[in-house]
Tab-separated table of C-alpha atoms in Angstrom:
chain	number	residue	atom	x	y	z
I	73	UNK	CA	117.284	73.580	129.112
I	74	UNK	CA	117.538	77.463	130.549
I	75	UNK	CA	120.316	78.179	128.268
I	76	UNK	CA	118.433	76.779	125.010
I	77	UNK	CA	115.453	78.977	126.237
I	78	UNK	CA	117.634	82.136	126.525
I	79	UNK	CA	119.156	81.457	123.134
I	80	UNK	CA	115.726	81.198	121.501
I	81	UNK	CA	114.709	84.260	123.088
I	82	UNK	CA	117.734	86.038	122.042
I	83	UNK	CA	117.424	84.714	118.453
I	84	UNK	CA	113.856	85.852	118.374
I	85	UNK	CA	114.448	89.238	119.771
I	86	UNK	CA	117.040	89.792	117.163
I	87	UNK	CA	115.217	88.645	114.504
I	88	UNK	CA	112.447	91.134	115.271
I	89	UNK	CA	115.082	93.841	115.939
I	90	UNK	CA	116.581	93.020	112.632
I	91	UNK	CA	113.146	93.302	111.017
I	92	UNK	CA	112.349	97.124	112.677
I	93	UNK	CA	116.116	97.948	111.761
I	94	UNK	CA	115.224	96.800	107.998
I	95	UNK	CA	111.994	99.264	108.205
I	96	UNK	CA	113.785	101.887	109.729
I	97	UNK	CA	116.311	101.692	106.820
I	98	UNK	CA	113.657	101.616	103.865
I	99	UNK	CA	111.836	104.361	105.476
I	100	UNK	CA	114.725	107.025	106.086
I	101	UNK	CA	114.579	110.267	104.333
I	102	UNK	CA	111.493	109.228	102.250
I	103	UNK	CA	108.542	109.305	105.114
I	104	UNK	CA	107.854	111.695	107.844
I	105	UNK	CA	108.343	110.535	111.219
I	106	UNK	CA	104.654	110.408	112.097
I	107	UNK	CA	104.227	107.954	109.577
I	108	UNK	CA	107.454	106.016	109.779
I	109	UNK	CA	106.247	105.310	113.376
I	110	UNK	CA	102.700	104.166	112.313
I	111	UNK	CA	104.434	101.649	109.857
I	112	UNK	CA	106.504	100.288	112.746
I	113	UNK	CA	103.625	99.853	114.936
I	114	UNK	CA	101.370	98.601	112.170
I	115	UNK	CA	104.122	96.351	110.813
I	116	UNK	CA	105.072	94.798	114.365
I	117	UNK	CA	101.418	93.671	114.665
I	118	UNK	CA	101.508	92.290	111.041
I	119	UNK	CA	104.163	90.200	111.531
I	120	UNK	CA	102.939	88.547	114.764
I	121	UNK	CA	100.126	87.772	112.518
I	122	UNK	CA	101.744	86.176	109.834
I	123	UNK	CA	101.048	89.279	107.347
I	124	UNK	CA	103.494	90.681	104.830
I	125	UNK	CA	104.772	93.948	105.735
I	126	UNK	CA	106.274	94.938	102.532
I	127	UNK	CA	103.221	96.505	100.901
I	128	UNK	CA	102.860	98.616	104.341
I	129	UNK	CA	106.417	99.806	103.427
I	130	UNK	CA	105.486	100.621	99.932
I	131	UNK	CA	102.061	102.157	100.675
I	132	UNK	CA	104.058	104.845	103.052
I	133	UNK	CA	106.565	105.616	100.668
I	134	UNK	CA	104.068	105.887	98.107
I	135	UNK	CA	101.561	108.710	99.942
I	136	UNK	CA	104.799	110.498	100.910
I	137	UNK	CA	106.435	110.507	97.578
I	138	UNK	CA	103.096	111.306	95.797
I	139	UNK	CA	102.668	114.554	98.307
I	140	UNK	CA	99.863	113.041	100.128
I	141	UNK	CA	99.017	114.419	103.448
I	142	UNK	CA	100.097	112.500	106.616
I	143	UNK	CA	96.389	111.794	107.786
I	144	UNK	CA	95.662	110.515	104.684
I	145	UNK	CA	98.310	108.135	104.056
I	146	UNK	CA	98.027	106.936	107.916
I	147	UNK	CA	94.079	106.165	106.953
I	148	UNK	CA	95.763	104.256	103.768
I	149	UNK	CA	97.608	102.245	105.758
I	150	UNK	CA	95.370	101.306	108.330
I	151	UNK	CA	92.814	100.072	105.717
I	152	UNK	CA	95.747	98.351	104.059
I	153	UNK	CA	96.420	96.311	107.275
I	154	UNK	CA	92.624	95.543	107.417
I	155	UNK	CA	92.688	94.434	103.839
I	156	UNK	CA	95.517	92.218	104.619
I	157	UNK	CA	93.908	90.851	107.780
I	158	UNK	CA	90.631	89.719	105.286
I	159	UNK	CA	93.082	88.571	102.779
I	160	UNK	CA	94.934	86.097	105.045
I	161	UNK	CA	91.597	84.986	106.476
I	162	UNK	CA	89.838	84.496	102.731
I	163	UNK	CA	92.913	82.245	101.830
I	164	UNK	CA	92.652	80.277	105.442
I	165	UNK	CA	89.181	79.594	104.715
I	166	UNK	CA	90.505	77.873	101.574
I	167	UNK	CA	92.202	75.055	103.499
I	168	UNK	CA	95.766	76.685	103.904
I	169	UNK	CA	96.133	76.737	107.909
I	170	UNK	CA	99.590	79.440	107.150
I	171	UNK	CA	99.217	81.051	103.849
I	172	UNK	CA	102.333	82.578	102.801
I	173	UNK	CA	103.034	86.535	102.857
I	174	UNK	CA	103.028	86.350	98.685
I	175	UNK	CA	99.618	84.912	98.831
I	176	UNK	CA	98.479	87.423	101.445
I	177	UNK	CA	99.695	90.437	99.454
I	178	UNK	CA	98.341	89.669	96.244
I	179	UNK	CA	95.151	88.716	98.362
I	180	UNK	CA	95.006	92.072	99.565
I	181	UNK	CA	95.583	93.474	96.002
I	182	UNK	CA	92.832	91.919	94.596
I	183	UNK	CA	90.449	92.790	97.269
I	184	UNK	CA	91.678	96.673	96.505
I	185	UNK	CA	91.065	95.893	92.447
I	186	UNK	CA	87.358	94.538	93.185
I	187	UNK	CA	87.346	91.005	94.038
I	188	UNK	CA	85.544	89.778	97.174
I	189	UNK	CA	86.872	88.057	99.673
I	190	UNK	CA	84.653	84.934	99.154
I	191	UNK	CA	85.990	85.267	95.474
I	192	UNK	CA	89.505	84.978	96.840
I	193	UNK	CA	88.632	82.101	98.952
I	194	UNK	CA	87.257	80.409	95.743
I	195	UNK	CA	90.404	81.231	93.762
I	196	UNK	CA	92.960	80.089	96.402
I	197	UNK	CA	90.466	76.624	96.368
I	198	UNK	CA	91.413	76.012	93.124
I	199	UNK	CA	94.823	77.318	93.160
I	200	UNK	CA	96.611	73.925	93.623
I	201	UNK	CA	100.020	73.153	92.691
I	202	UNK	CA	101.167	73.344	90.180
I	203	UNK	CA	99.230	76.694	89.963
I	204	UNK	CA	100.254	79.025	92.755
I	205	UNK	CA	97.765	80.972	95.062
I	206	UNK	CA	99.703	84.269	94.940
I	207	UNK	CA	99.865	83.616	90.713
I	208	UNK	CA	96.364	83.078	90.709
I	209	UNK	CA	95.390	86.175	92.654
I	210	UNK	CA	97.521	88.335	90.899
I	211	UNK	CA	96.112	87.590	87.673
I	212	UNK	CA	92.478	87.868	89.092
I	213	UNK	CA	93.382	91.090	90.026
I	214	UNK	CA	94.613	92.835	86.994
I	215	UNK	CA	91.609	91.157	85.273
I	216	UNK	CA	89.514	92.900	87.709
I	217	UNK	CA	91.347	96.172	87.037
I	218	UNK	CA	90.505	95.749	83.197
I	219	UNK	CA	87.065	95.791	83.955
I	220	UNK	CA	86.204	91.982	84.437
I	221	UNK	CA	83.296	91.447	86.760
I	222	UNK	CA	85.168	89.387	89.654
I	223	UNK	CA	82.409	86.018	89.442
I	224	UNK	CA	83.562	86.121	85.968
I	225	UNK	CA	86.978	86.225	86.380
I	226	UNK	CA	86.520	83.567	89.173
I	227	UNK	CA	84.707	81.451	86.534
I	228	UNK	CA	87.384	82.284	83.967
I	229	UNK	CA	90.273	81.050	86.457
I	230	UNK	CA	88.704	77.980	87.599
I	231	UNK	CA	88.189	76.977	83.500
I	232	UNK	CA	91.228	77.602	82.804
I	233	UNK	CA	92.897	75.416	85.603
I	234	UNK	CA	90.076	72.689	84.827
I	235	UNK	CA	91.236	72.545	81.177
I	236	UNK	CA	94.772	71.189	82.711
I	237	UNK	CA	96.943	73.834	80.732
I	238	UNK	CA	100.334	74.597	82.091
I	239	UNK	CA	100.443	77.822	84.963
I	240	UNK	CA	101.464	79.857	82.382
I	241	UNK	CA	97.933	79.311	80.592
I	242	UNK	CA	96.619	81.191	83.889
I	243	UNK	CA	99.462	83.589	83.465
I	244	UNK	CA	98.904	84.728	79.996
I	245	UNK	CA	95.137	85.516	80.504
I	246	UNK	CA	95.178	89.460	80.962
I	247	UNK	CA	97.406	89.157	77.722
I	248	UNK	CA	94.413	87.273	75.834
I	249	UNK	CA	91.773	89.418	77.093
I	250	UNK	CA	93.561	92.429	75.729
I	251	UNK	CA	94.048	90.556	72.375
I	252	UNK	CA	90.221	89.769	72.475
I	253	UNK	CA	89.439	93.334	73.263
I	254	UNK	CA	91.670	94.604	70.143
I	255	UNK	CA	90.770	91.847	67.714
I	256	UNK	CA	87.168	92.913	68.821
I	257	UNK	CA	87.397	96.858	68.548
I	258	UNK	CA	85.243	97.343	65.609
I	259	UNK	CA	82.605	95.676	67.419
I	260	UNK	CA	82.799	97.425	70.660
I	261	UNK	CA	83.988	94.047	72.485
I	262	UNK	CA	84.626	94.655	76.191
I	263	UNK	CA	87.060	93.078	78.618
I	264	UNK	CA	84.259	91.212	80.184
I	265	UNK	CA	83.028	89.736	76.704
I	266	UNK	CA	86.499	89.096	75.851
I	267	UNK	CA	87.302	86.882	79.224
I	268	UNK	CA	83.405	85.292	78.678
I	269	UNK	CA	84.906	84.009	75.057
I	270	UNK	CA	88.095	82.536	76.675
I	271	UNK	CA	85.831	80.885	79.424
I	272	UNK	CA	83.748	79.041	77.196
I	273	UNK	CA	86.676	78.245	74.903
I	274	UNK	CA	88.475	76.645	77.799
I	275	UNK	CA	85.364	75.002	79.069
I	276	UNK	CA	85.311	73.412	75.616
I	277	UNK	CA	88.771	72.213	75.885
I	278	UNK	CA	88.014	70.773	79.752
I	279	UNK	CA	85.361	68.730	78.510
I	280	UNK	CA	86.777	67.339	75.501
I	281	UNK	CA	87.530	63.571	75.426
I	282	UNK	CA	90.822	62.469	76.247
I	283	UNK	CA	91.789	65.856	77.651
I	284	UNK	CA	94.804	65.807	80.698
I	285	UNK	CA	92.977	66.913	83.727
I	286	UNK	CA	95.392	68.144	86.567
I	287	UNK	CA	95.821	65.666	89.368
I	288	UNK	CA	94.207	66.988	92.523
I	289	UNK	CA	96.545	67.896	95.196
I	290	UNK	CA	95.359	68.290	98.341
I	291	UNK	CA	97.309	70.688	100.743
D	94	UNK	CA	102.693	115.042	64.448
D	95	UNK	CA	99.171	113.969	65.254
D	96	UNK	CA	97.197	116.621	66.407
D	97	UNK	CA	94.559	115.437	68.943
D	98	UNK	CA	92.084	117.406	70.381
D	99	UNK	CA	92.549	118.405	74.152
D	100	UNK	CA	90.442	116.314	75.518
D	101	UNK	CA	91.937	113.431	73.496
D	102	UNK	CA	95.264	114.442	75.092
D	103	UNK	CA	93.793	114.452	78.525
D	104	UNK	CA	92.465	111.051	78.021
D	105	UNK	CA	96.126	109.666	76.742
D	106	UNK	CA	97.676	111.433	80.147
D	107	UNK	CA	95.474	109.216	82.061
D	108	UNK	CA	93.539	112.528	83.335
D	109	UNK	CA	89.960	111.147	82.286
D	110	UNK	CA	88.257	108.142	80.780
D	111	UNK	CA	87.188	106.725	77.583
D	112	UNK	CA	83.609	107.688	78.816
D	113	UNK	CA	84.217	111.056	79.968
D	114	UNK	CA	84.423	112.282	76.347
D	115	UNK	CA	82.010	113.678	74.489
D	116	UNK	CA	80.563	111.020	72.024
D	117	UNK	CA	81.688	112.693	69.121
D	118	UNK	CA	85.703	112.631	69.996
D	119	UNK	CA	85.264	108.868	71.327
D	120	UNK	CA	86.076	107.361	68.037
D	121	UNK	CA	89.119	109.909	68.062
D	122	UNK	CA	89.794	108.810	71.607
D	123	UNK	CA	89.796	104.920	70.711
D	124	UNK	CA	92.005	105.455	67.704
D	125	UNK	CA	94.644	107.613	69.854
D	126	UNK	CA	94.688	104.835	72.408
D	127	UNK	CA	94.949	101.930	69.843
D	128	UNK	CA	97.658	103.865	68.369
D	129	UNK	CA	99.436	104.213	71.800
D	130	UNK	CA	99.165	100.379	72.208
D	131	UNK	CA	100.378	99.765	68.889
D	132	UNK	CA	103.515	101.127	69.854
D	133	UNK	CA	103.528	100.168	73.218
D	134	UNK	CA	105.405	97.553	75.550
D	135	UNK	CA	106.311	94.305	73.819
D	136	UNK	CA	107.578	91.633	76.572
D	137	UNK	CA	110.750	90.200	75.739
D	138	UNK	CA	111.020	86.687	77.060
D	139	UNK	CA	113.376	83.569	76.247
D	140	UNK	CA	112.176	81.039	73.621
D	141	UNK	CA	110.576	77.961	75.160
D	142	UNK	CA	112.789	75.731	73.184
D	143	UNK	CA	116.205	77.311	74.729
D	144	UNK	CA	116.213	74.667	77.598
D	145	UNK	CA	115.997	71.583	75.116
D	146	UNK	CA	118.493	73.225	72.807
D	147	UNK	CA	120.893	73.653	75.800
D	148	UNK	CA	120.036	69.985	76.751
D	149	UNK	CA	120.493	69.012	72.996
D	150	UNK	CA	124.331	70.584	72.855
D	151	UNK	CA	125.136	68.812	76.001
D	152	UNK	CA	124.345	65.524	74.709
D	153	UNK	CA	126.218	66.460	71.364
D	154	UNK	CA	129.345	67.380	73.584
D	155	UNK	CA	129.102	64.345	75.743
D	156	UNK	CA	128.786	61.872	72.709
D	157	UNK	CA	131.786	63.473	71.032
D	158	UNK	CA	134.548	61.047	69.689
D	159	UNK	CA	137.087	60.632	73.017
D	160	UNK	CA	134.775	60.888	75.644
D	161	UNK	CA	134.157	57.406	76.721
D	162	UNK	CA	138.231	57.164	75.982
D	163	UNK	CA	138.934	59.670	79.109
D	164	UNK	CA	136.521	58.327	81.145
D	165	UNK	CA	138.164	55.764	83.833
D	166	UNK	CA	135.151	53.986	85.956
D	167	UNK	CA	136.337	53.282	89.667
D	168	UNK	CA	133.589	51.640	91.923
D	169	UNK	CA	133.408	54.525	94.314
D	170	UNK	CA	132.779	57.033	91.684
D	171	UNK	CA	129.769	55.194	90.612
D	172	UNK	CA	127.883	56.116	94.056
D	173	UNK	CA	127.635	59.633	93.308
D	174	UNK	CA	126.645	58.771	89.619
D	175	UNK	CA	124.318	56.509	90.989
D	176	UNK	CA	122.637	59.073	93.413
D	177	UNK	CA	122.805	61.599	90.591
D	178	UNK	CA	120.814	59.349	88.331
D	179	UNK	CA	118.531	58.485	90.763
D	180	UNK	CA	117.555	62.457	91.371
D	181	UNK	CA	117.578	62.594	87.662
D	182	UNK	CA	114.935	59.962	87.461
D	183	UNK	CA	113.113	61.270	90.372
D	184	UNK	CA	112.891	64.728	88.985
D	185	UNK	CA	111.801	63.474	85.337
D	186	UNK	CA	109.228	61.215	86.675
D	187	UNK	CA	107.412	64.343	88.234
D	188	UNK	CA	106.011	66.788	85.702
D	189	UNK	CA	107.532	70.177	86.390
D	190	UNK	CA	105.165	73.107	86.075
D	191	UNK	CA	105.690	75.274	83.107
D	192	UNK	CA	107.560	78.456	84.625
D	193	UNK	CA	106.990	81.810	83.459
D	194	UNK	CA	110.243	83.951	82.797
D	195	UNK	CA	111.988	85.280	86.038
D	196	UNK	CA	112.741	88.611	84.588
D	197	UNK	CA	110.468	90.529	81.578
D	198	UNK	CA	111.962	93.381	79.618
D	199	UNK	CA	108.962	95.726	79.162
D	200	UNK	CA	108.817	99.251	77.364
D	201	UNK	CA	106.731	102.093	79.084
D	202	UNK	CA	105.217	104.871	76.425
D	203	UNK	CA	103.352	108.323	77.492
D	204	UNK	CA	102.154	110.442	74.843
D	205	UNK	CA	103.078	114.049	76.710
D	206	UNK	CA	103.622	116.719	74.240
D	207	UNK	CA	103.370	119.336	76.427
D	208	UNK	CA	105.989	118.051	79.121
D	209	UNK	CA	109.374	119.154	80.077
D	210	UNK	CA	110.188	115.764	81.829
D	211	UNK	CA	108.091	112.664	82.567
D	212	UNK	CA	109.729	109.589	84.774
D	213	UNK	CA	108.357	106.465	85.991
D	214	UNK	CA	107.586	105.919	89.826
D	215	UNK	CA	106.355	102.405	91.093
D	216	UNK	CA	106.596	99.577	93.147
D	217	UNK	CA	109.679	98.213	91.380
D	218	UNK	CA	111.695	101.730	91.777
D	219	UNK	CA	110.168	102.414	95.429
D	220	UNK	CA	108.358	105.101	94.254
D	221	UNK	CA	111.059	107.461	93.470
D	222	UNK	CA	110.204	109.708	90.962
D	223	UNK	CA	114.067	110.404	89.999
D	224	UNK	CA	115.005	107.044	89.607
D	225	UNK	CA	113.497	105.938	85.850
D	226	UNK	CA	113.450	109.129	83.729
D	227	UNK	CA	111.720	108.714	80.679
D	228	UNK	CA	113.198	110.055	77.415
D	229	UNK	CA	111.807	111.151	74.073
D	230	UNK	CA	112.004	108.877	71.247
D	231	UNK	CA	110.493	108.507	67.850
D	232	UNK	CA	107.464	110.517	67.070
D	233	UNK	CA	107.149	114.061	68.825
D	234	UNK	CA	105.833	113.972	72.516
D	235	UNK	CA	106.123	110.543	72.899
D	236	UNK	CA	108.023	109.330	75.900
D	237	UNK	CA	109.367	105.938	76.478
D	238	UNK	CA	111.770	103.791	78.890
D	239	UNK	CA	112.376	100.303	78.662
D	240	UNK	CA	113.465	98.556	82.139
D	241	UNK	CA	113.572	94.513	83.211
D	242	UNK	CA	111.645	93.987	85.539
D	243	UNK	CA	111.626	90.977	87.962
D	244	UNK	CA	108.356	88.685	87.072
D	245	UNK	CA	105.056	89.565	89.201
D	246	UNK	CA	102.602	92.538	89.795
D	247	UNK	CA	104.014	95.828	89.881
D	248	UNK	CA	101.680	99.399	90.440
D	249	UNK	CA	103.481	102.387	88.551
D	250	UNK	CA	102.292	105.806	87.602
D	251	UNK	CA	104.184	108.442	85.535
D	252	UNK	CA	105.114	111.778	86.863
D	253	UNK	CA	105.060	114.257	84.351
D	254	UNK	CA	107.251	117.796	84.942
D	255	UNK	CA	108.127	116.419	88.271
D	256	UNK	CA	104.638	116.914	90.107
D	257	UNK	CA	101.561	115.389	88.208
D	258	UNK	CA	101.096	111.567	88.463
D	259	UNK	CA	99.409	109.981	85.461
D	260	UNK	CA	98.147	106.802	85.528
D	261	UNK	CA	99.307	104.928	82.179
D	262	UNK	CA	96.119	105.233	79.886
D	263	UNK	CA	97.186	101.946	77.881
D	264	UNK	CA	96.941	99.769	81.332
D	265	UNK	CA	94.710	98.575	83.486
D	266	UNK	CA	94.573	100.778	86.947
D	267	UNK	CA	93.589	100.331	90.558
D	268	UNK	CA	92.472	102.646	93.419
D	269	UNK	CA	95.591	103.951	94.980
D	270	UNK	CA	94.332	104.573	98.456
D	271	UNK	CA	94.704	108.429	98.107
D	272	UNK	CA	92.175	109.233	95.552
D	273	UNK	CA	94.435	108.426	92.659
D	274	UNK	CA	94.821	105.546	90.296
D	275	UNK	CA	98.017	103.268	89.726
D	276	UNK	CA	98.528	101.397	86.827
D	277	UNK	CA	99.046	97.535	86.864
D	278	UNK	CA	101.328	95.411	85.238
D	279	UNK	CA	101.306	91.591	85.575
D	280	UNK	CA	104.415	90.047	84.176
């Protein structure tokens, strides 16, 4: 039993050391030492809480590549860590005890794009297989970045999923909204109006008789 | 070469938004963005019928004359065959979700007639401004790069003359946390 515990501890320590070395290798020569130290510290805590560390590494490299002062990069890294925590909690609210890191990263990005924590929970709730939470949140953040309000984004994604189409229907939503905007350019159609049109069409399909609805699958 | 108003050029460079243009320049700005979007990226995806075509070809080969003559069945060869058959039946009984392609080819375009060099930096190349240079192509002032990127979400910006970070005027954008904007690409 003692040997097992020692082996387990060594394995955990080895994994943590490996992760730290990976972080060091990715930051080497790309960020100042004080930022590298902060990323290490934040990444250690984030990994212990089940959060992804890749967005932190990317943000540090991005800030340094853009020539942003170190104190501002540090502030952005702390803000991002907070967003990852909020995103993880929001997805957990939807019933996922241990959300995957991809979904958490997508949730944090959605928060940054203007989707609220409550809306992240709503989107995670409707994202049952075959619809992935990460993909749904990415689509929502792209729609929000295009100018579609958060509430309307949730409504559109929910309607598309309820209409029972394949997962690619959700992935194609930003493109569909862009098409709607370009087709209605002469009439000044906004992304929000194009999204509303798509939601109405999806609702009509979902309510059509004989429509295949996705089987509810519980986590 | 289309000679746009300097403020419309700023719009195309991503320095200002359409709403920042004076009313008399908005139509020109919209037209410029429309032209840019028209020559913009065209995602390249594998045809949805590819899987069906591959399966049809496999079936055709399996049914070719001589196949059954070459096949000699032994009792023990049936065990893995039954296992494979059961696995296949199980797989076919579960409707598989339609998956997006794993990688998509994207063309990035920036109209920057005054630029000496333009590059692309983003999450897909570790924000390295030297990794992905754009080249002058077609119309004067138009810079392009074609990349094959993994499906998912990417953030990026153009780097003009090695120093000026410019969001893609033809793509949605979000706050980068440093007071600027990153363009967003969902594949």
